[in-house]
Amino acid sequence: MNILRFAGFALVGLLLLAPAAAQAQSAPAHELGAVIDTRHSHARGPEVLAVTPGGAAQAMGLLPGDRVQSINGISLRDEGNLAARLDHALGVQGQTVRLDVLRDGEPLSFSGMLQPAAREPSRGCGYVSDRDPTPVVSDDIHAAEITSIDGDSTPLDPQNRHRLPAGEHVLVVSEKIGLQYFTRGQLRQRNLMQRRTLARAYKAIVVTVEPNMRYSIGAKLDRNAMDNDAMRANAYWEPVVFKERAQECR
């Protein structure tokens, strides 16, 4: 699914990878389960922003921050119209896929099978929100920001809620944990990690949206994973749904 949206004055282009989506009128038969940044061509290839937990990309070993250099032998380095090329590359060998990537400068190859795309008919709608009050003290749940939904960048202006059709959705989330919850040394490691890892500082969560339900998204701080190694590995938090409640959606 090739998605372009105006966000303020910036045109944001992200791709939730599913083969032949741009050419097909109906939903694709198979999907990779990875969110790829198609905004800019790059000599090292486009960057993986997120992978769907349990999806084909995760099973093959693809990680956020990887640079995809080629898919099924088709180069994605310094090429125009990345979204169309990605769709074409995924579609040339049917359900099988081979990816050549760079991870921290090291070339790696992955291969596997794409997964059947979910084709459930729409059963209504629900909401996700990162603006709901979070029970910080009681459960170590802190503020978070939903940066994209199913590969579509969220608006730059804060939204009270995001309306979604019922079904599974991939949310890419960044943590907004207050500075007071870290020591000076932990803050230093956190800042270094965020500058170094960029996309890998964000994490993906799959939310199954039921009709007429609202899901509150937060960042859960793991106080047992705040040593230097854990901070550098971005292991000190996870995105969570900390509250579900009924809300009519039309």
Short mmCIF file of C-alpha atoms in Angstrom, two decimals:
data_model
loop_
_atom_site.label_atom_id
_atom_site.label_comp_id
_atom_site.label_asym_id
_atom_site.label_seq_id
_atom_site.Cartn_x
_atom_site.Cartn_y
_atom_site.Cartn_z
CA MET A 1 0.00 0.00 0.00
CA ASN A 2 1.65 3.20 -1.15
CA ILE A 3 0.55 6.06 1.08
CA LEU A 4 1.21 9.79 0.63
CA ARG A 5 -0.19 12.39 2.99
CA PHE A 6 0.31 16.11 3.45
CA ALA A 7 1.40 16.86 7.02
CA GLY A 8 1.67 20.61 7.50
CA PHE A 9 3.96 21.71 4.69
CA ALA A 10 5.88 18.43 4.47
CA LEU A 11 4.97 15.68 2.05
CA VAL A 12 5.55 12.43 3.89
CA GLY A 13 5.82 9.20 1.89
CA LEU A 14 5.93 5.87 3.69
CA LEU A 15 5.27 2.39 2.38
CA LEU A 16 3.63 -0.45 4.27
CA LEU A 17 5.07 -3.21 2.15
CA ALA A 18 2.60 -5.37 0.26
CA PRO A 19 3.41 -6.62 -3.27
CA ALA A 20 1.86 -5.06 -6.35
CA ALA A 21 -0.35 -2.79 -4.24
CA ALA A 22 0.12 0.25 -6.45
CA GLN A 23 -0.89 -1.65 -9.57
CA ALA A 24 -3.66 -3.81 -8.16
CA GLN A 25 -7.18 -2.53 -7.73
CA SER A 26 -7.99 -5.10 -5.04
CA ALA A 27 -6.07 -5.85 -1.84
CA PRO A 28 -2.72 -7.64 -2.35
CA ALA A 29 -2.63 -11.41 -1.81
CA HIS A 30 0.56 -11.39 0.29
CA GLU A 31 2.53 -8.93 2.40
CA LEU A 32 5.97 -8.51 3.94
CA GLY A 33 4.93 -6.72 7.12
CA ALA A 34 7.45 -3.85 7.19
CA VAL A 35 7.16 -0.07 7.09
CA ILE A 36 9.73 1.42 4.68
CA ASP A 37 10.60 5.11 4.39
CA THR A 38 10.23 6.07 0.71
CA ARG A 39 10.64 9.83 1.16
CA HIS A 40 14.22 10.03 -0.11
CA SER A 41 16.48 7.95 -2.31
CA HIS A 42 19.72 6.98 -0.60
CA ALA A 43 22.93 5.31 -1.69
CA ARG A 44 22.48 2.72 1.09
CA GLY A 45 18.81 2.11 0.25
CA PRO A 46 15.58 3.12 2.02
CA GLU A 47 15.32 2.63 5.78
CA VAL A 48 13.09 0.17 7.62
CA LEU A 49 11.04 2.15 10.16
CA ALA A 50 9.13 -0.75 11.72
CA VAL A 51 8.31 -4.43 11.32
CA THR A 52 5.00 -6.05 12.20
CA PRO A 53 5.34 -8.37 15.21
CA GLY A 54 4.70 -11.89 13.97
CA GLY A 55 4.97 -10.85 10.32
CA ALA A 56 7.12 -12.22 7.51
CA ALA A 57 9.82 -9.53 7.85
CA GLN A 58 10.30 -10.25 11.54
CA ALA A 59 10.45 -14.00 10.90
CA MET A 60 13.22 -13.43 8.35
CA GLY A 61 15.20 -11.25 10.78
CA LEU A 62 14.63 -7.76 9.36
CA LEU A 63 15.02 -4.99 11.97
CA PRO A 64 14.09 -1.30 12.18
CA GLY A 65 17.08 0.73 11.03
CA ASP A 66 18.10 -1.76 8.32
CA ARG A 67 18.75 -0.24 4.88
CA VAL A 68 17.14 -2.26 2.08
CA GLN A 69 19.57 -2.34 -0.84
CA SER A 70 17.68 -4.75 -3.07
CA ILE A 71 14.61 -6.99 -3.11
CA ASN A 72 14.55 -10.05 -5.35
CA GLY A 73 17.67 -8.76 -7.12
CA ILE A 74 16.17 -5.35 -7.95
CA SER A 75 18.35 -2.50 -6.64
CA LEU A 76 16.73 0.19 -4.48
CA ARG A 77 19.85 2.32 -4.08
CA ASP A 78 19.69 5.87 -5.45
CA GLU A 79 16.62 5.06 -7.54
CA GLY A 80 13.68 7.35 -8.24
CA ASN A 81 10.05 6.41 -7.55
CA LEU A 82 10.96 4.09 -4.68
CA ALA A 83 7.38 3.15 -3.83
CA ALA A 84 6.69 1.79 -7.30
CA ARG A 85 10.04 -0.03 -7.43
CA LEU A 86 9.39 -1.65 -4.05
CA ASP A 87 5.98 -2.86 -5.20
CA HIS A 88 7.49 -4.25 -8.40
CA ALA A 89 10.41 -5.92 -6.60
CA LEU A 90 8.08 -7.70 -4.19
CA GLY A 91 5.83 -8.92 -6.97
CA VAL A 92 8.38 -10.45 -9.36
CA GLN A 93 8.74 -13.83 -7.60
CA GLY A 94 5.26 -14.41 -6.25
CA GLN A 95 5.20 -15.37 -2.59
CA THR A 96 8.99 -15.80 -2.14
CA VAL A 97 11.27 -12.89 -1.32
CA ARG A 98 15.00 -12.22 -0.93
CA LEU A 99 16.27 -9.03 0.69
CA ASP A 100 19.80 -7.63 0.71
CA VAL A 101 20.26 -5.07 3.48
CA LEU A 102 22.88 -3.05 5.31
CA ARG A 103 22.85 -3.21 9.12
CA ASP A 104 25.32 -0.86 10.79
CA GLY A 105 27.36 -0.98 7.58
CA GLU A 106 27.41 -4.79 7.38
CA PRO A 107 25.78 -6.46 4.33
CA LEU A 108 23.23 -9.15 5.20
CA SER A 109 20.79 -11.25 3.17
CA PHE A 110 17.40 -12.62 4.19
CA SER A 111 14.94 -14.84 2.38
CA GLY A 112 11.57 -16.31 3.15
CA MET A 113 7.90 -16.41 2.27
CA LEU A 114 5.47 -13.51 2.28
CA GLN A 115 2.39 -13.99 4.42
CA PRO A 116 -1.20 -13.99 3.17
CA ALA A 117 -2.71 -10.53 3.55
CA ALA A 118 -5.60 -10.17 5.96
CA ARG A 119 -8.82 -9.67 4.04
CA GLU A 120 -11.45 -9.34 6.71
CA PRO A 121 -14.38 -7.16 5.64
CA SER A 122 -14.85 -3.94 7.56
CA ARG A 123 -16.88 -4.45 10.73
CA GLY A 124 -17.13 -0.87 11.89
CA CYS A 125 -14.50 1.35 13.46
CA GLY A 126 -12.73 2.27 16.68
CA TYR A 127 -10.10 4.68 17.99
CA VAL A 128 -6.50 4.74 19.18
CA SER A 129 -5.12 7.66 21.18
CA ASP A 130 -1.83 8.83 22.66
CA ARG A 131 -3.48 11.82 24.35
CA ASP A 132 -5.36 10.01 27.13
CA PRO A 133 -4.20 10.56 30.74
CA THR A 134 -1.61 7.94 31.73
CA PRO A 135 -1.37 6.29 35.20
CA VAL A 136 2.32 7.16 35.57
CA VAL A 137 2.86 6.45 39.27
CA SER A 138 0.83 3.29 39.68
CA ASP A 139 1.92 1.20 36.68
CA ASP A 140 5.02 2.95 35.26
CA ILE A 141 2.99 3.91 32.17
CA HIS A 142 4.18 7.15 30.62
CA ALA A 143 3.35 9.37 27.68
CA ALA A 144 4.01 8.17 24.14
CA GLU A 145 3.49 9.49 20.61
CA ILE A 146 1.99 7.55 17.71
CA THR A 147 4.16 8.59 14.75
CA SER A 148 2.59 6.40 12.05
CA ILE A 149 -0.31 4.01 11.58
CA ASP A 150 -0.08 1.25 8.96
CA GLY A 151 2.76 3.16 7.30
CA ASP A 152 0.84 6.45 7.18
CA SER A 153 2.52 9.28 9.10
CA THR A 154 0.19 10.86 11.66
CA PRO A 155 -0.59 14.60 11.38
CA LEU A 156 1.93 17.05 12.81
CA ASP A 157 -0.82 18.78 14.81
CA PRO A 158 -1.68 16.72 17.93
CA GLN A 159 -4.87 14.69 17.53
CA ASN A 160 -7.09 13.66 20.44
CA ARG A 161 -7.74 10.32 18.73
CA HIS A 162 -7.25 8.45 15.45
CA ARG A 163 -10.25 6.74 13.85
CA LEU A 164 -9.47 3.31 12.37
CA PRO A 165 -11.49 0.54 10.73
CA ALA A 166 -11.93 -2.53 12.90
CA GLY A 167 -9.09 -5.05 12.55
CA GLU A 168 -5.33 -5.25 13.10
CA HIS A 169 -3.22 -2.10 12.77
CA VAL A 170 0.53 -1.47 13.10
CA LEU A 171 1.35 1.60 15.20
CA VAL A 172 4.88 3.04 15.30
CA VAL A 173 5.41 4.70 18.68
CA SER A 174 8.06 6.89 20.32
CA GLU A 175 8.39 7.23 24.10
CA LYS A 176 7.91 10.58 25.85
CA ILE A 177 9.02 9.55 29.34
CA GLY A 178 9.77 12.53 31.58
CA LEU A 179 13.39 13.43 32.29
CA GLN A 180 12.80 13.11 36.05
CA TYR A 181 12.55 9.31 35.75
CA PHE A 182 16.18 8.97 34.64
CA THR A 183 19.49 9.59 36.33
CA ARG A 184 21.97 11.91 34.66
CA GLY A 185 23.95 8.93 33.36
CA GLN A 186 20.82 7.23 32.02
CA LEU A 187 19.80 10.41 30.20
CA ARG A 188 23.23 10.56 28.59
CA GLN A 189 22.93 6.95 27.35
CA ARG A 190 19.35 7.56 26.20
CA ASN A 191 20.32 10.64 24.18
CA LEU A 192 23.27 8.82 22.60
CA MET A 193 21.06 5.87 21.68
CA GLN A 194 18.37 8.07 20.12
CA ARG A 195 20.90 9.99 18.01
CA ARG A 196 22.68 6.81 16.93
CA THR A 197 19.74 4.51 16.22
CA LEU A 198 17.23 7.00 14.74
CA ALA A 199 14.41 4.73 13.46
CA ARG A 200 15.29 2.00 15.94
CA ALA A 201 14.46 4.38 18.79
CA TYR A 202 10.83 3.89 17.70
CA LYS A 203 8.93 0.68 18.35
CA ALA A 204 5.97 -1.00 16.71
CA ILE A 205 2.87 -2.40 18.37
CA VAL A 206 0.01 -4.30 16.72
CA VAL A 207 -3.41 -3.28 18.02
CA THR A 208 -6.54 -5.28 17.20
CA VAL A 209 -9.25 -2.62 17.04
CA GLU A 210 -12.75 -3.80 17.89
CA PRO A 211 -15.80 -1.81 16.78
CA ASN A 212 -16.80 1.04 19.09
CA MET A 213 -13.72 0.71 21.32
CA ARG A 214 -10.99 3.24 22.22
CA TYR A 215 -7.42 2.13 22.93
CA SER A 216 -5.02 4.28 24.97
CA ILE A 217 -1.37 3.97 23.94
CA GLY A 218 1.51 4.61 26.34
CA ALA A 219 5.14 3.74 27.04
CA LYS A 220 5.81 1.26 29.86
CA LEU A 221 9.10 1.90 31.66
CA ASP A 222 11.00 -1.21 32.76
CA ARG A 223 12.91 -0.20 35.87
CA ASN A 224 14.83 -3.48 35.76
CA ALA A 225 16.31 -2.61 32.36
CA MET A 226 17.92 0.77 32.95
CA ASP A 227 21.62 -0.09 33.15
CA ASN A 228 23.95 1.27 30.49
CA ASP A 229 23.65 -1.77 28.22
CA ALA A 230 19.84 -1.75 28.39
CA MET A 231 19.65 1.99 27.74
CA ARG A 232 21.98 1.67 24.74
CA ALA A 233 19.87 -1.23 23.42
CA ASN A 234 16.62 0.76 23.81
CA ALA A 235 15.34 -2.06 26.06
CA TYR A 236 14.08 0.15 28.88
CA TRP A 237 10.54 0.64 27.53
CA GLU A 238 7.83 -0.94 25.40
CA PRO A 239 4.70 0.50 23.77
CA VAL A 240 1.51 -0.79 25.41
CA VAL A 241 -2.25 -0.45 25.37
CA PHE A 242 -2.86 0.60 28.95
CA LYS A 243 -6.61 1.15 28.75
CA GLU A 244 -9.55 -0.01 26.64
CA ARG A 245 -12.99 1.52 26.89
CA ALA A 246 -16.20 1.65 24.88
CA GLN A 247 -16.70 4.66 22.62
CA GLU A 248 -19.20 4.83 19.80
CA CYS A 249 -17.54 5.19 16.41
CA ARG A 250 -19.40 6.25 13.25
#
